[in-house]
C-alpha positions as a Markdown table, in Angstrom:
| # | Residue | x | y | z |
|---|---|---|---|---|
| 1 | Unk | 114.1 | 200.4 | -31.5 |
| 2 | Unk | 115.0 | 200.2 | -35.4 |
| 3 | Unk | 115.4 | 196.2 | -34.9 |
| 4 | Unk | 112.0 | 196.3 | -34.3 |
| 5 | Unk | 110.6 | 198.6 | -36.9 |
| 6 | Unk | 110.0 | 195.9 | -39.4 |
| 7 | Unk | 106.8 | 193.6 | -39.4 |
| 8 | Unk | 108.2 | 190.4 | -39.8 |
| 9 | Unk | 110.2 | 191.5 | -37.2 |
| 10 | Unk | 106.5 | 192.2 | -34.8 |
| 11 | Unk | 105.3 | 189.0 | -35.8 |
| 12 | Unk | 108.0 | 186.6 | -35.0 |
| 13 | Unk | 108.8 | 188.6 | -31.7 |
| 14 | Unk | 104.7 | 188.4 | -31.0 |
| 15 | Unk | 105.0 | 184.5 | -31.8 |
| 16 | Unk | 108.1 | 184.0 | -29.6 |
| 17 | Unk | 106.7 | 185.5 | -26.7 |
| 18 | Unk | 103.4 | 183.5 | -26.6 |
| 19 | Unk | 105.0 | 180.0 | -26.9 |
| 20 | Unk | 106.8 | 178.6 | -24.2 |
| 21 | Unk | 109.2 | 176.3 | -25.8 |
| 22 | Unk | 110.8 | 178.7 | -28.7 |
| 23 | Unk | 110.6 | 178.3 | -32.3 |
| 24 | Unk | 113.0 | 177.5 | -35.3 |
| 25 | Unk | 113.6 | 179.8 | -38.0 |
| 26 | Unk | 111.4 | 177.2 | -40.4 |
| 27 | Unk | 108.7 | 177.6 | -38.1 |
| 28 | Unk | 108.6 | 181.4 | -37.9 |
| 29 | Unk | 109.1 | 181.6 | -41.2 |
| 30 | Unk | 105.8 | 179.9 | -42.2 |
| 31 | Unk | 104.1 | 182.8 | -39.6 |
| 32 | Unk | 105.7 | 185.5 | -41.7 |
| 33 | Unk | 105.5 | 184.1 | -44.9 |
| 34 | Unk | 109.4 | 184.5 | -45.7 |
| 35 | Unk | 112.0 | 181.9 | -46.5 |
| 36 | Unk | 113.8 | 180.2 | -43.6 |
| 37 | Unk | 116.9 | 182.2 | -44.8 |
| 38 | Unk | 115.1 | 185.4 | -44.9 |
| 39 | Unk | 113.9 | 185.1 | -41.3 |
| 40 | Unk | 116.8 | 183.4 | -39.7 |
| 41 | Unk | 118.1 | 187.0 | -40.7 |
| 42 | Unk | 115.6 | 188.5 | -38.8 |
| 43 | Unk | 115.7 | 186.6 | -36.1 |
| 44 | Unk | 119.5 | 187.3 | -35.6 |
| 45 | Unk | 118.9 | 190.9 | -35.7 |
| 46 | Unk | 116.7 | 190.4 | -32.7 |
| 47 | Unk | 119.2 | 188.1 | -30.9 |
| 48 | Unk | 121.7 | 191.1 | -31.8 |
| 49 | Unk | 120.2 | 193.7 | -29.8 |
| 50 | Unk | 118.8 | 191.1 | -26.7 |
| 51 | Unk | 115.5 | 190.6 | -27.7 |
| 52 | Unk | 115.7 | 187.1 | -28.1 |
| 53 | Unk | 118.3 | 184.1 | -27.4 |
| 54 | Unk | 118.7 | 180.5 | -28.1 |
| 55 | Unk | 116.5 | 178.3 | -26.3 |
| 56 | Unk | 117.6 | 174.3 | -25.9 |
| 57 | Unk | 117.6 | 172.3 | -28.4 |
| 58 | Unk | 114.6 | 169.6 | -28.8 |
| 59 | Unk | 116.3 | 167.0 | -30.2 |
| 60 | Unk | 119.6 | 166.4 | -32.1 |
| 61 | Unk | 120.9 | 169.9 | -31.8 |
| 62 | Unk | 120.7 | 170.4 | -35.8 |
| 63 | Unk | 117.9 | 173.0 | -35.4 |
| 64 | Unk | 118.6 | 176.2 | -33.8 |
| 65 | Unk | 115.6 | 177.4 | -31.2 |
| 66 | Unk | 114.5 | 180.8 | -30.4 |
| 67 | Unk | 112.8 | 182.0 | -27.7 |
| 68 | Unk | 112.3 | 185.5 | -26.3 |
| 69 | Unk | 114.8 | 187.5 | -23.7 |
| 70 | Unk | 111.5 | 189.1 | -21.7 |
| 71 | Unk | 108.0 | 188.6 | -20.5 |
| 72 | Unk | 107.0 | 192.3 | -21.7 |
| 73 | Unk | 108.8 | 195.2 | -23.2 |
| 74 | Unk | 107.9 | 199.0 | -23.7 |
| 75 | Unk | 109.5 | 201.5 | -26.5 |
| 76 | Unk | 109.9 | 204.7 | -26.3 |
| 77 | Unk | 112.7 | 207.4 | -26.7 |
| 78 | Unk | 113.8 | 209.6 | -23.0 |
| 79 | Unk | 112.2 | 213.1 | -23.5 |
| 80 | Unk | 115.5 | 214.9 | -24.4 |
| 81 | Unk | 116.3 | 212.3 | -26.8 |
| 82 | Unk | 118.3 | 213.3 | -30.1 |
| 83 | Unk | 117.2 | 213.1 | -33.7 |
| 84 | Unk | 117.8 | 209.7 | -34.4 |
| 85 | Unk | 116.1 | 208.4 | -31.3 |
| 86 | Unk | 113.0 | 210.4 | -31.9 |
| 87 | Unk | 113.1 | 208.7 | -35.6 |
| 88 | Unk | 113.6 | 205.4 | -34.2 |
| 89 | Unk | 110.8 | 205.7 | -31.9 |
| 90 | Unk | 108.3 | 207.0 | -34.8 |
| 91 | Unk | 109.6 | 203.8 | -37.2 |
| 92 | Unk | 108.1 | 201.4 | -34.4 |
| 93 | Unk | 105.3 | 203.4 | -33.6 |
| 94 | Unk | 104.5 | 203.4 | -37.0 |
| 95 | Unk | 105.2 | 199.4 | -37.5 |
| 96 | Unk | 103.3 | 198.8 | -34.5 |
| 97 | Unk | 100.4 | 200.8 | -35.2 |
| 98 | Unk | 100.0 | 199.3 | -38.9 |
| 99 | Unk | 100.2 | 195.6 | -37.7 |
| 100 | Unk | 97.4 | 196.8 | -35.4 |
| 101 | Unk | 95.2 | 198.2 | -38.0 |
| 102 | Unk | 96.0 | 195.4 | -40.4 |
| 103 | Unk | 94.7 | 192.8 | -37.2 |
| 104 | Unk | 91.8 | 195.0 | -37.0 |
| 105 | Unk | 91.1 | 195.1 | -41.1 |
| 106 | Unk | 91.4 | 190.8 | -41.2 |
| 107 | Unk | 89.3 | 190.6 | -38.7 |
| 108 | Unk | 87.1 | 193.0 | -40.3 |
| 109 | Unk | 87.0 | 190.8 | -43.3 |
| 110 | Unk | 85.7 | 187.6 | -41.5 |
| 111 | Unk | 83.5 | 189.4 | -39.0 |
| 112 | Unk | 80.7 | 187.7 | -39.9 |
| 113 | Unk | 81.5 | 184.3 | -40.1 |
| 114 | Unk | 82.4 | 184.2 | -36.4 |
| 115 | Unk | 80.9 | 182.6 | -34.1 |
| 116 | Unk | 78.0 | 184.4 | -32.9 |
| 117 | Unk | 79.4 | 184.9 | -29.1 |
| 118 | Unk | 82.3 | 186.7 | -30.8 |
| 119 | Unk | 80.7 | 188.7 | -33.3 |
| 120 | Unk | 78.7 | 189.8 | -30.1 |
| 121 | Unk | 81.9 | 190.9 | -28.0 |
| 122 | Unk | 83.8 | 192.1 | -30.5 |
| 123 | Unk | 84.2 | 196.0 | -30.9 |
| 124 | Unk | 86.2 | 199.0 | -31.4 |
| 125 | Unk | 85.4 | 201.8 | -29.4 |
| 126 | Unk | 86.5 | 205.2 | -28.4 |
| 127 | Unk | 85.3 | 207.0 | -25.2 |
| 128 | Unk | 86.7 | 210.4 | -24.3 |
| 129 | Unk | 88.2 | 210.5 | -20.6 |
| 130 | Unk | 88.7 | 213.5 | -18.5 |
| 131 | Unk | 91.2 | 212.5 | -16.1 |
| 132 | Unk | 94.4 | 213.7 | -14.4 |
| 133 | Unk | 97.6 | 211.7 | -15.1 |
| 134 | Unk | 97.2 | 210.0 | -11.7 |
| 135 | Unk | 93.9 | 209.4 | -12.5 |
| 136 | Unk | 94.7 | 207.7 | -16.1 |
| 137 | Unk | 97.7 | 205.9 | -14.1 |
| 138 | Unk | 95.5 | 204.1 | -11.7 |
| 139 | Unk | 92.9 | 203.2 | -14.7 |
| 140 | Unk | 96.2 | 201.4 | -16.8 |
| 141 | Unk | 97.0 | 199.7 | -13.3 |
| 142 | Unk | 93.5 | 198.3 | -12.9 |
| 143 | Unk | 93.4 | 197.2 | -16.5 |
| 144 | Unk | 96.9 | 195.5 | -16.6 |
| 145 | Unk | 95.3 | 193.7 | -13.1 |
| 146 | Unk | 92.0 | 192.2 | -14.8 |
| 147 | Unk | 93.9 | 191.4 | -17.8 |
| 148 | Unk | 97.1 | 189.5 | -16.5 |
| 149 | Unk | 95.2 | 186.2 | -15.5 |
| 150 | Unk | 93.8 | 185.9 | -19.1 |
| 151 | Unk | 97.3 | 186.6 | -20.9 |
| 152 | Unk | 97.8 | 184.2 | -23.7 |
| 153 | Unk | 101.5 | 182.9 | -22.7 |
| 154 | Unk | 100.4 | 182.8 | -19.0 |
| 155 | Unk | 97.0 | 180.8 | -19.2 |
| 156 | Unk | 97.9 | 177.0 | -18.6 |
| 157 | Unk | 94.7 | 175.6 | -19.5 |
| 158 | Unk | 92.4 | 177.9 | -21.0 |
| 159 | Unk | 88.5 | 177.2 | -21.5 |
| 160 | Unk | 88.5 | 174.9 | -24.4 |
| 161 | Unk | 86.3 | 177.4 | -26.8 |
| 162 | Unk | 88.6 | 180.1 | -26.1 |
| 163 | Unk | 90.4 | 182.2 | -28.2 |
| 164 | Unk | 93.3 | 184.1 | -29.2 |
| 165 | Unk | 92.0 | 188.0 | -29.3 |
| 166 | Unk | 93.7 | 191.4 | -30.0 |
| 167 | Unk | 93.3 | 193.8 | -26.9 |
| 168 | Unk | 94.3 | 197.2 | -28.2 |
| 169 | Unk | 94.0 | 199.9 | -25.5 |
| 170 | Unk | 95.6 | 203.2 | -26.4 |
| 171 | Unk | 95.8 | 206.2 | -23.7 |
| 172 | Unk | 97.1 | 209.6 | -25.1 |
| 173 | Unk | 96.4 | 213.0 | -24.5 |
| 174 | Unk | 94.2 | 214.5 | -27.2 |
| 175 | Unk | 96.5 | 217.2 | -28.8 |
């Protein structure tokens, strides 16, 4: 979990996993806005714990490739976990939960030099639920189901004026 508690770290693994045929440290370091060194550092601490791997080359074999290990991944610490798991698990939380908001605040900025159709559809909203765990469980299922087709990694030829958009759905008790 700590490899991934570090927003370049998001970024690059976010990248990786939308592009099918792996990037080079150059290339993901222009995402991140890092040097090439700087990130090749951060993608080998990423290849270190299995995140990502080598893809093929595309040419000469000079450049090194990167691709991710998965096609989703979920972090969390086991409910008896120790000190430093529970600290682990709040660094990523944390790291994910600021590159969320920081998506949320460019977006924010731009708003209203979008397109009108997605000024229109895009929101943030809240709604209460009063639902059993089996209830909430069902809910996620049916979401994940009329999402999947529409993922970005998965959709071969999307419509030509879409777009690349955020969906941020969080599902916790209210405590």
């Amino acid at each position: 979990m700590r490899a991934l508690a570090h927003p370049a770290r998001l970024e690059i693994l976010d990248h990786l996993s939308l592009i099918k045929d792996g990037a080079t440290a150059t290339e993901c370091a222009e995402l991140v806005g890092l040097s090439p060194s700087a990130t090749s550092y951060h993608l080998r601490a990423l290849a270190k714990v299995g995140m990502i791997q080598e893809a093929p080359s595309r040419g000469d074999g000079r450049e090194r490739v990167w691709q991710v290990s998965f096609r989703n991944y979920a972090v969390g610490a086991e409910r008896d976990a120790g000190a430093e798991e529970i600290a682990a698990e709040a660094a990523i939380v944390e790291a994910f939960l600021a590159r969320q908001n920081e998506r949320v605040r460019r977006y924010q900025t731009k708003a209203r030099a979008e397109k009108d159709e997605f000024f229109d559809v895009a929101t943030m909203t809240e709604q209460t639920l009063m639902v059993t765990a089996a209830e909430l469980k069902e809910l996620l299922t049916k979401l994940d189901e009329l999402i999947a087709p529409l993922k970005r990694r998965d959709r071969e030829e999307p419509p030509e004026d879409s777009r690349a958009v955020s969906m941020q759905i969080r599902a916790i008790p209210i405590v």
